[in-house]
Tab-separated table of C-alpha atoms in Angstrom:
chain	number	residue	atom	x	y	z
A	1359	UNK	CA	0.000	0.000	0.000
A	1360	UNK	CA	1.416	3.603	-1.157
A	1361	UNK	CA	0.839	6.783	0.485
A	1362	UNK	CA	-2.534	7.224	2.159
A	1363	UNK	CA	-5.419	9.324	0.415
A	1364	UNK	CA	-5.369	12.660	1.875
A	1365	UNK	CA	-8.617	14.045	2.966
A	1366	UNK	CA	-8.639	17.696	4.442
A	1367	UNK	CA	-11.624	18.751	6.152
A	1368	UNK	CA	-12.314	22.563	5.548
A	1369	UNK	CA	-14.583	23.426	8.926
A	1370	UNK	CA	-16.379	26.833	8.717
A	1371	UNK	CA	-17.685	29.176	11.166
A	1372	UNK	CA	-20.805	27.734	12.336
A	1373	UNK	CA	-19.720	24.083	11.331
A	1374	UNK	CA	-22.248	21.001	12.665
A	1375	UNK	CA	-20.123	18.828	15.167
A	1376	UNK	CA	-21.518	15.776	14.428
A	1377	UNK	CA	-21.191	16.196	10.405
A	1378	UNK	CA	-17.366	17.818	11.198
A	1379	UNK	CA	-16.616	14.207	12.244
A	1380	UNK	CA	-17.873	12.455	10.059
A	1381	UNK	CA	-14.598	11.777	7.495
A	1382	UNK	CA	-12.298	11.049	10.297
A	1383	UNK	CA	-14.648	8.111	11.433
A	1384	UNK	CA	-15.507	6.723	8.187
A	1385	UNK	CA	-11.887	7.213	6.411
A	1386	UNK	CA	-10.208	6.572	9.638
A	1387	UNK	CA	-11.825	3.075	9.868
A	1388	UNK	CA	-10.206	2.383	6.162
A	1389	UNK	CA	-7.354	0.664	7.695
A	1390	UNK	CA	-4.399	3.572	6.921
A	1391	UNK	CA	-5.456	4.029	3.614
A	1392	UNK	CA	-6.689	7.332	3.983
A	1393	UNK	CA	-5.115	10.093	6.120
A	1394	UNK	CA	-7.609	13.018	7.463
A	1395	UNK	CA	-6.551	16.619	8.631
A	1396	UNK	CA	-8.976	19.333	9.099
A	1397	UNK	CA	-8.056	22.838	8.766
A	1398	UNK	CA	-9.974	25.979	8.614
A	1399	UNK	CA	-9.693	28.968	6.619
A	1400	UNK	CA	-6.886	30.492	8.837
A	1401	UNK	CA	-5.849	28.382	10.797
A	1402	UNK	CA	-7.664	29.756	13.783
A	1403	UNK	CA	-10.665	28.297	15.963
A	1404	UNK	CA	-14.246	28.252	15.007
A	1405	UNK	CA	-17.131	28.151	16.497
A	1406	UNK	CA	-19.731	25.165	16.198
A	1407	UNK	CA	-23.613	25.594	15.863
A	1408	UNK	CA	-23.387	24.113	19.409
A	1409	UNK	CA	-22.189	25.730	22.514
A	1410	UNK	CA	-18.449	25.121	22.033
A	1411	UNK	CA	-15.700	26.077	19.502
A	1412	UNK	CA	-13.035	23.636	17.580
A	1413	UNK	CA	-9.371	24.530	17.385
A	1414	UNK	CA	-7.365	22.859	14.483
A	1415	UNK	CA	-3.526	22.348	13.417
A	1416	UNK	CA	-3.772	22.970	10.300
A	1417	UNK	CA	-4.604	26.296	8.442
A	1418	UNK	CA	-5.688	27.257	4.547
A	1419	UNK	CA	-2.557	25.805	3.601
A	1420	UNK	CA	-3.444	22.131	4.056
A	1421	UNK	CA	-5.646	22.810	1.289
A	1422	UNK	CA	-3.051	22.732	-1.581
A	1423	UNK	CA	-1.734	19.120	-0.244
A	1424	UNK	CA	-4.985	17.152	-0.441
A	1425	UNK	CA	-6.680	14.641	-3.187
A	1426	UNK	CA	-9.926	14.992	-1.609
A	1427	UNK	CA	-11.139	18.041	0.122
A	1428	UNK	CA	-14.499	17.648	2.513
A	1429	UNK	CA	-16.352	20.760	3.809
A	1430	UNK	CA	-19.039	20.239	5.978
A	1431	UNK	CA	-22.483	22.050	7.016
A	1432	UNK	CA	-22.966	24.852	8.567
A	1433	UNK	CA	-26.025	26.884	10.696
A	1434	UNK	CA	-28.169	27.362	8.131
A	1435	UNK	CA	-28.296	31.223	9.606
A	1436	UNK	CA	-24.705	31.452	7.925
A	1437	UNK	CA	-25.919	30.968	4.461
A	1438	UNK	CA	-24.984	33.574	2.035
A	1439	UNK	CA	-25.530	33.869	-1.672
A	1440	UNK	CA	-21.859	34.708	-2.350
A	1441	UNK	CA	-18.386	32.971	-0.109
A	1442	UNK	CA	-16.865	35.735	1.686
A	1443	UNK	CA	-13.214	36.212	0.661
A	1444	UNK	CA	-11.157	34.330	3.001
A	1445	UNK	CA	-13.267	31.214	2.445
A	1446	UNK	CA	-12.902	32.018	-1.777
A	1447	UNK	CA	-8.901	32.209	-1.338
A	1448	UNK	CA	-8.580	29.131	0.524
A	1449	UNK	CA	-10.541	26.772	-2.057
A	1450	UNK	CA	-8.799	28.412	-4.694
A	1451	UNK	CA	-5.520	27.019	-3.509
A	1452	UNK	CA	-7.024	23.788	-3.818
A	1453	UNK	CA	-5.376	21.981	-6.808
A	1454	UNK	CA	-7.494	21.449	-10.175
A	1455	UNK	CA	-8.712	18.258	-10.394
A	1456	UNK	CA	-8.791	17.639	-6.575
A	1457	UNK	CA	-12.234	15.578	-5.576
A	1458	UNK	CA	-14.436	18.214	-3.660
A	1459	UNK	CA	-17.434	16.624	-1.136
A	1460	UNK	CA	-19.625	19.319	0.215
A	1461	UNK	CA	-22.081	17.504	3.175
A	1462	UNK	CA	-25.650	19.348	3.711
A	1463	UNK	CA	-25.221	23.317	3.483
A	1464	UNK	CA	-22.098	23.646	2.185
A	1465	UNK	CA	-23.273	22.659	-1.096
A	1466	UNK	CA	-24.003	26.589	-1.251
A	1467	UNK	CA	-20.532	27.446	-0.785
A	1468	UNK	CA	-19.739	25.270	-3.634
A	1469	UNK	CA	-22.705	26.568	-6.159
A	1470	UNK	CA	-21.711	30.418	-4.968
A	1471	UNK	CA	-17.709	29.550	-6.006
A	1472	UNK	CA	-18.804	28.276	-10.028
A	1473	UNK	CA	-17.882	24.865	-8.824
A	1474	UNK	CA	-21.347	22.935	-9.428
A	1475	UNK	CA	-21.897	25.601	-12.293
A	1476	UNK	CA	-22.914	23.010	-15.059
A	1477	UNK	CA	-23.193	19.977	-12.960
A	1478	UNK	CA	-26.232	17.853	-10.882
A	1479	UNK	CA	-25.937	18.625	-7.159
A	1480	UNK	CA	-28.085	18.089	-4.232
A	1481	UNK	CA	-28.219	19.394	-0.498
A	1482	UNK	CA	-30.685	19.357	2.479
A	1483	UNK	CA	-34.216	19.065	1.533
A	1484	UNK	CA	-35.510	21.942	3.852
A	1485	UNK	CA	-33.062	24.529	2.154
A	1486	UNK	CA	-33.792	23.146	-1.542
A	1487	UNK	CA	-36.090	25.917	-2.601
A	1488	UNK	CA	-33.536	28.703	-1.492
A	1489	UNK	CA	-30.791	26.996	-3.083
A	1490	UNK	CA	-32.713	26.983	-6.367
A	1491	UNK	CA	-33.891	30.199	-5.919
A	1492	UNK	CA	-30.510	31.789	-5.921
A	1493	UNK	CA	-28.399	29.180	-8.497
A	1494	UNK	CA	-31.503	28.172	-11.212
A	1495	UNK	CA	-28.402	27.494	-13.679
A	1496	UNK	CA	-27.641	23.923	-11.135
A	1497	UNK	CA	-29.629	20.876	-12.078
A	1498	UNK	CA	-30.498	20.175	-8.418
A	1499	UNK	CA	-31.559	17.171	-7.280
A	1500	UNK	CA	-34.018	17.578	-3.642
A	1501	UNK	CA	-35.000	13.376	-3.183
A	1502	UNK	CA	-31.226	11.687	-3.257
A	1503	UNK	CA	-29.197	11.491	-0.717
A	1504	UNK	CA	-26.135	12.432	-2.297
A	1505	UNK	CA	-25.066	13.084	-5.909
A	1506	UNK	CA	-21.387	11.815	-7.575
A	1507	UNK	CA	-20.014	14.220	-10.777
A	1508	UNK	CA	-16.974	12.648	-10.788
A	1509	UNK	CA	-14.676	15.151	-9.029
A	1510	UNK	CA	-17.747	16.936	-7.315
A	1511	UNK	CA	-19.938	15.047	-5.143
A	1512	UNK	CA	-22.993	16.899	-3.128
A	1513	UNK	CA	-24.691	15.446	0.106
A	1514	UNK	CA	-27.854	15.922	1.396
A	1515	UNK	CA	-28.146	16.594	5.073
A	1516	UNK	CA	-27.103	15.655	8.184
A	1517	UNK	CA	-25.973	11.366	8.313
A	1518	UNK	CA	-25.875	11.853	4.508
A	1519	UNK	CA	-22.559	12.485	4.785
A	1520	UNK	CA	-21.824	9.031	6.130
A	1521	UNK	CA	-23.487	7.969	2.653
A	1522	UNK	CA	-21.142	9.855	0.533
A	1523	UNK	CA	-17.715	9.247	2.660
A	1524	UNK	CA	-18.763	5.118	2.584
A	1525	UNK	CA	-19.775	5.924	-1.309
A	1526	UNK	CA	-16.216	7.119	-1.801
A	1527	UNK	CA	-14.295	4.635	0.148
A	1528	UNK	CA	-16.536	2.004	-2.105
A	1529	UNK	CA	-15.661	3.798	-5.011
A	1530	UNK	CA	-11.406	4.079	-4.202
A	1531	UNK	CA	-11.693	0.246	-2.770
A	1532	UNK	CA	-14.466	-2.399	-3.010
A	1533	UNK	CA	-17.495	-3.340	-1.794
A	1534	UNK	CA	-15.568	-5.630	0.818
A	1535	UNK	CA	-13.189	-2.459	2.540
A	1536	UNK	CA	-16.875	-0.096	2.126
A	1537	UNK	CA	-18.262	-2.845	4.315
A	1538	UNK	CA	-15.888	-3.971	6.882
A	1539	UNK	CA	-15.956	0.404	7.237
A	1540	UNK	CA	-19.710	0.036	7.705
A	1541	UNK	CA	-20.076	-2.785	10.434
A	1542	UNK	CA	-16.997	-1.006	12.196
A	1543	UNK	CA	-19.093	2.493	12.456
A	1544	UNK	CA	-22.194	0.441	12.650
A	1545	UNK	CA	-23.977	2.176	10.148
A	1546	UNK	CA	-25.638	0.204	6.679
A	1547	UNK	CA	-23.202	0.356	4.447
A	1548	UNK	CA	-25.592	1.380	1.889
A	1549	UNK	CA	-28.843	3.157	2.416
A	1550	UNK	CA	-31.835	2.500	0.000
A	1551	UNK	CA	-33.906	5.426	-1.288
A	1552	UNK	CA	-33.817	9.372	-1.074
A	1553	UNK	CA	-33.668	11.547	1.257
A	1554	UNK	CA	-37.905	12.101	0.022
A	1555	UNK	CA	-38.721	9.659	2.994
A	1556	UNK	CA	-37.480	11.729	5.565
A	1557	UNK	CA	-39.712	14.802	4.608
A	1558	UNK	CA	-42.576	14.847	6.586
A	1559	UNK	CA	-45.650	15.624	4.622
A	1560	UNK	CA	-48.876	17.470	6.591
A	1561	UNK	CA	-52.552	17.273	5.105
A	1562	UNK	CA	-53.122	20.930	3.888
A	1563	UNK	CA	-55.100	23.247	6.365
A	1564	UNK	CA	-59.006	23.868	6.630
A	1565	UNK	CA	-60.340	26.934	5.449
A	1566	UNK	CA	-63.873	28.177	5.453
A	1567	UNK	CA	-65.894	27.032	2.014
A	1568	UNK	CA	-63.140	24.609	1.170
A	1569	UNK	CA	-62.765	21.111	0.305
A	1570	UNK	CA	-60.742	20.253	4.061
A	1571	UNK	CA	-63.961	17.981	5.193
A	1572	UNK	CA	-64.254	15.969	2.213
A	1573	UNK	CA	-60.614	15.793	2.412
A	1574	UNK	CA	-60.582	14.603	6.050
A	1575	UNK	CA	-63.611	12.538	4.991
A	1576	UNK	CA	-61.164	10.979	2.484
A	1577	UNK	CA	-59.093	10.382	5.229
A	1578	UNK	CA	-61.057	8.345	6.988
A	1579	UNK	CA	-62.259	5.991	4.239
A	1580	UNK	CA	-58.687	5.242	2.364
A	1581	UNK	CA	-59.703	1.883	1.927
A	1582	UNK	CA	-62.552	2.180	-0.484
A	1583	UNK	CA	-61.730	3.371	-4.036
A	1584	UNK	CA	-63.338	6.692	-3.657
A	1585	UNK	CA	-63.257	7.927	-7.123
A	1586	UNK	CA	-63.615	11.420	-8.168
A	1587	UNK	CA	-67.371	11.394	-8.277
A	1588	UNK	CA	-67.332	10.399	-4.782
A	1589	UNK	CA	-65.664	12.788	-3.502
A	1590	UNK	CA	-67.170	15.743	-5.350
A	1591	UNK	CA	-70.476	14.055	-4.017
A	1592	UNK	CA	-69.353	14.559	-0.547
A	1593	UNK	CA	-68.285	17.894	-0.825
A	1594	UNK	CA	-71.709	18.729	-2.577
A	1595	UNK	CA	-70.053	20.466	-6.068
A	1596	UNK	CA	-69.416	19.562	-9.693
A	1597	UNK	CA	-66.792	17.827	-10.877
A	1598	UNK	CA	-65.025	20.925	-12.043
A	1599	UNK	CA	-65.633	22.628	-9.460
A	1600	UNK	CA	-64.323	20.304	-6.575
A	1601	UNK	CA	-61.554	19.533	-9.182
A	1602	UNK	CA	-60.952	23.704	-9.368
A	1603	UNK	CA	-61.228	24.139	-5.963
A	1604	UNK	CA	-59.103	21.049	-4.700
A	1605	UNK	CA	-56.484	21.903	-7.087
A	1606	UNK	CA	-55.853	25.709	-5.683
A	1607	UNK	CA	-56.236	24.334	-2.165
A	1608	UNK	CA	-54.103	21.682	-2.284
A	1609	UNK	CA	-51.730	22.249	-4.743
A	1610	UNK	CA	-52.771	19.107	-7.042
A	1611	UNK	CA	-55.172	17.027	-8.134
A	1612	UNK	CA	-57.236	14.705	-5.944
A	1613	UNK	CA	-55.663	11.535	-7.609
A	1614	UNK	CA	-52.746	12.719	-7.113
A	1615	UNK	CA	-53.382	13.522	-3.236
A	1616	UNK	CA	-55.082	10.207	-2.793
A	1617	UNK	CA	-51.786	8.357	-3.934
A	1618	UNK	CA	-49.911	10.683	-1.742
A	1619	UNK	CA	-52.017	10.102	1.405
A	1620	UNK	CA	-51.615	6.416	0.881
A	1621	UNK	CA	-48.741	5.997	0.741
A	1622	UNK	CA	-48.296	8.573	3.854
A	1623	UNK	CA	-50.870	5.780	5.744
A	1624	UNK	CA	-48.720	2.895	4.217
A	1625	UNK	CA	-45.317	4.197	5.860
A	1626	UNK	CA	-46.963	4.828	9.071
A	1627	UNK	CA	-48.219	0.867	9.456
A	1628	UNK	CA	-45.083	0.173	7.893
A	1629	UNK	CA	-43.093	1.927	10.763
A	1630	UNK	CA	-45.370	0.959	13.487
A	1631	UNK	CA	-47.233	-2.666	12.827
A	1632	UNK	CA	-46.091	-5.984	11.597
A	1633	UNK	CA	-48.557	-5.996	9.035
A	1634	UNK	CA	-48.024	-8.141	5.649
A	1635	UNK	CA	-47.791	-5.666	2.459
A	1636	UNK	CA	-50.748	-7.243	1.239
A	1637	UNK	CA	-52.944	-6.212	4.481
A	1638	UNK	CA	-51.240	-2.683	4.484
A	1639	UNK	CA	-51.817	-2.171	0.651
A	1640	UNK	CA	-55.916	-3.210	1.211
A	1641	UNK	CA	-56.089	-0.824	4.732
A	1642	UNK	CA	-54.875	1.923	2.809
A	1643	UNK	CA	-57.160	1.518	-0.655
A	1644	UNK	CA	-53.886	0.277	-3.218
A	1645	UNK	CA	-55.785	-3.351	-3.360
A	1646	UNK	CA	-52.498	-5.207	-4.210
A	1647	UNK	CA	-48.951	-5.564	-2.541
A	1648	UNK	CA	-47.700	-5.203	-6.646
A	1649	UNK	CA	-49.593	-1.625	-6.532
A	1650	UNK	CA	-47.869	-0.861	-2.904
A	1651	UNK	CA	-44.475	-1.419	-4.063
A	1652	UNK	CA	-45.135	0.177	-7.302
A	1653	UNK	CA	-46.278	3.460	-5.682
A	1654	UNK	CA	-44.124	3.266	-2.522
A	1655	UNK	CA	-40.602	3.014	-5.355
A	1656	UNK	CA	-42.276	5.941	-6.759
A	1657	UNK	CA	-42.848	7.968	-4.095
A	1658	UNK	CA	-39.628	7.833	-1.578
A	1659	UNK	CA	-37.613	4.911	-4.038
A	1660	UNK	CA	-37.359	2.414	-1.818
A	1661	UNK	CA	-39.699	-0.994	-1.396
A	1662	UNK	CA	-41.609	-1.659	1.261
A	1663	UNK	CA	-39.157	-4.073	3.071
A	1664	UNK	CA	-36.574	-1.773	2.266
A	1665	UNK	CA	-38.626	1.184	4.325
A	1666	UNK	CA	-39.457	-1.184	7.092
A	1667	UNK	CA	-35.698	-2.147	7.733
A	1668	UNK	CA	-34.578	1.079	7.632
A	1669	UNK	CA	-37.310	2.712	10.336
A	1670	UNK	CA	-37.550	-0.567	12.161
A	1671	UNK	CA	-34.310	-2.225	11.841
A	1672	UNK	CA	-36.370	-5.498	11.318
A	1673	UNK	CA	-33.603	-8.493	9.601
A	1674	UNK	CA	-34.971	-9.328	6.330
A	1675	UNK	CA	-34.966	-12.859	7.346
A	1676	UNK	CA	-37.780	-12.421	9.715
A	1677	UNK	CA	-40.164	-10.469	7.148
């Protein structure tokens, strides 16, 4: 084995402790074939979103010697649209062609320095809409939980950067090194799905002359078919019109919304009963195990077994 893989860590003021830690554990479990430093922009201490600060050896300069350079998240109150200039100067000493990782936020410093300009990227799904907002010219990605462009690779939030550090030891090594790095952090080594079944998805509120008790009516009677004349029945209005109305209320169609609030109903028994797919898929109106897993991979990407291990931590030899 030649030199180890160097991996610098660039942590920014307001840095995540948890996420700041995350390529020492995973690399550092790699058996020596990675080496991690973690540096900051001059080589002074920052403060954490916590209630503590983290002092470093190393300052910008560690930047120049790596082959993979990490920056992790920071307090989403730090975003900006543009990098302020010490953070600017230190990534430009990083050498072209150096792999770049951003974990959660810090996919915005990397969008506001040109370096996703032209390329897929993702980041935490609760700051999607800003980050699109303010770089519409990045093909971003809001359900995955992290995205590999070759030299740039983009993490969603939070333990997503576990994904992408295992990703890239998987992608350097094997399957077999990604694994033995897994079981020694105890974490899956791979994690099926998106980050779209972590978002949490509310029924629209009530307003006065609105479809809300038909919808809560709906609610309550997933199991049937309820079909469009049904529920325009119930909520005593043409077709257009409850099709009008729902739409501006809800922000789609009722099909649409009945599909979504299955499969809302299906993860819940999922998570909390020991239900067979088949009884699931007829309590929440999908008739067939084949049409739960069809809409479930859909939805959040994943199949139903695959959801239930990951929430429940059920072995697959027991389903």
């Amino acid at each position: 084995m030649g030199r180890p893989h160097r991996v610098v860590v660039l942590a920014l003021d307001g840095v995540y402790p948890f996420e700041l830690g995350i390529p020492s554990r995973i690399f550092g479990a790699a058996g020596g074939r990675y080496e991690v430093v973690t540096c900051t922009v001059d080589g002074l201490p920052v403060h954490t979103n916590s209630d503590f600060s983290v002092t470093v050896e190393q300052g910008p300069e560690a930047l120049a010697t790596a082959d993979t350079v990490v920056i992790p998240p920071f307090d989403t109150s730090r975003i900006t649209r543009e990098v302020a200039p010490p953070v600017a100067a230190a990534l430009a000493s990083v050498p072209k062609g150096t792999r770049i990782v951003s974990i959660c936020t810090a996919a915005f410093v990397l969008a506001a320095t040109g370096l996703l300009d032209g390329r897929p990227a993702t980041t935490h799904w609760a700051v999607t809409r800003l980050f699109q907002e303010w770089f519409p010219h990045i093909a971003l990605d809001p359900d995955v939980l992290f995205v590999d462009d070759e030299d740039v690779l983009t993490s969603a939030g939070a333990a997503s950067g576990v994904d992408v550090c295992l990703h890239l030891v998987r992608k350097d090594h094997g399957t077999t090194l990604a694994n033995h790095v897994a079981r020694a952090c105890v974490v899956p080594p791979w994690r099926d799905g998106g980050q779209a079944q972590y978002i949490e998805q509310p029924v629209p509120g009530t307003s006065a002359n609105s479809t809300a008790a038909t919808r809560q009516w709906a609610l309550e009677h997933l199991y049937e078919p309820l079909s469009l004349t049904e529920l325009a029945g119930h909520a005593r209005m043409s077709l257009r019109t409850f099709a009008r109305r729902f739409g501006e209320e809800v922000g789609m169609s009722p099909g649409r919304w009945l599909i979504q609030q299955r499969v809302v109903r299906a993860r819940h028994l999922l998570e909390s009963t020991d239900l067979p797919v088949d009884d699931i898929a007829a309590q929440v109106g999908f008739g067939t195990g084949t049409s739960l897993r069809q809409h479930l991979h859909t939805a959040i990407g994943v199949t139903p077994l695959a959801y239930r291990r990951t929430f429940r931590g059920v072995p697959a030899d027991v389903r």
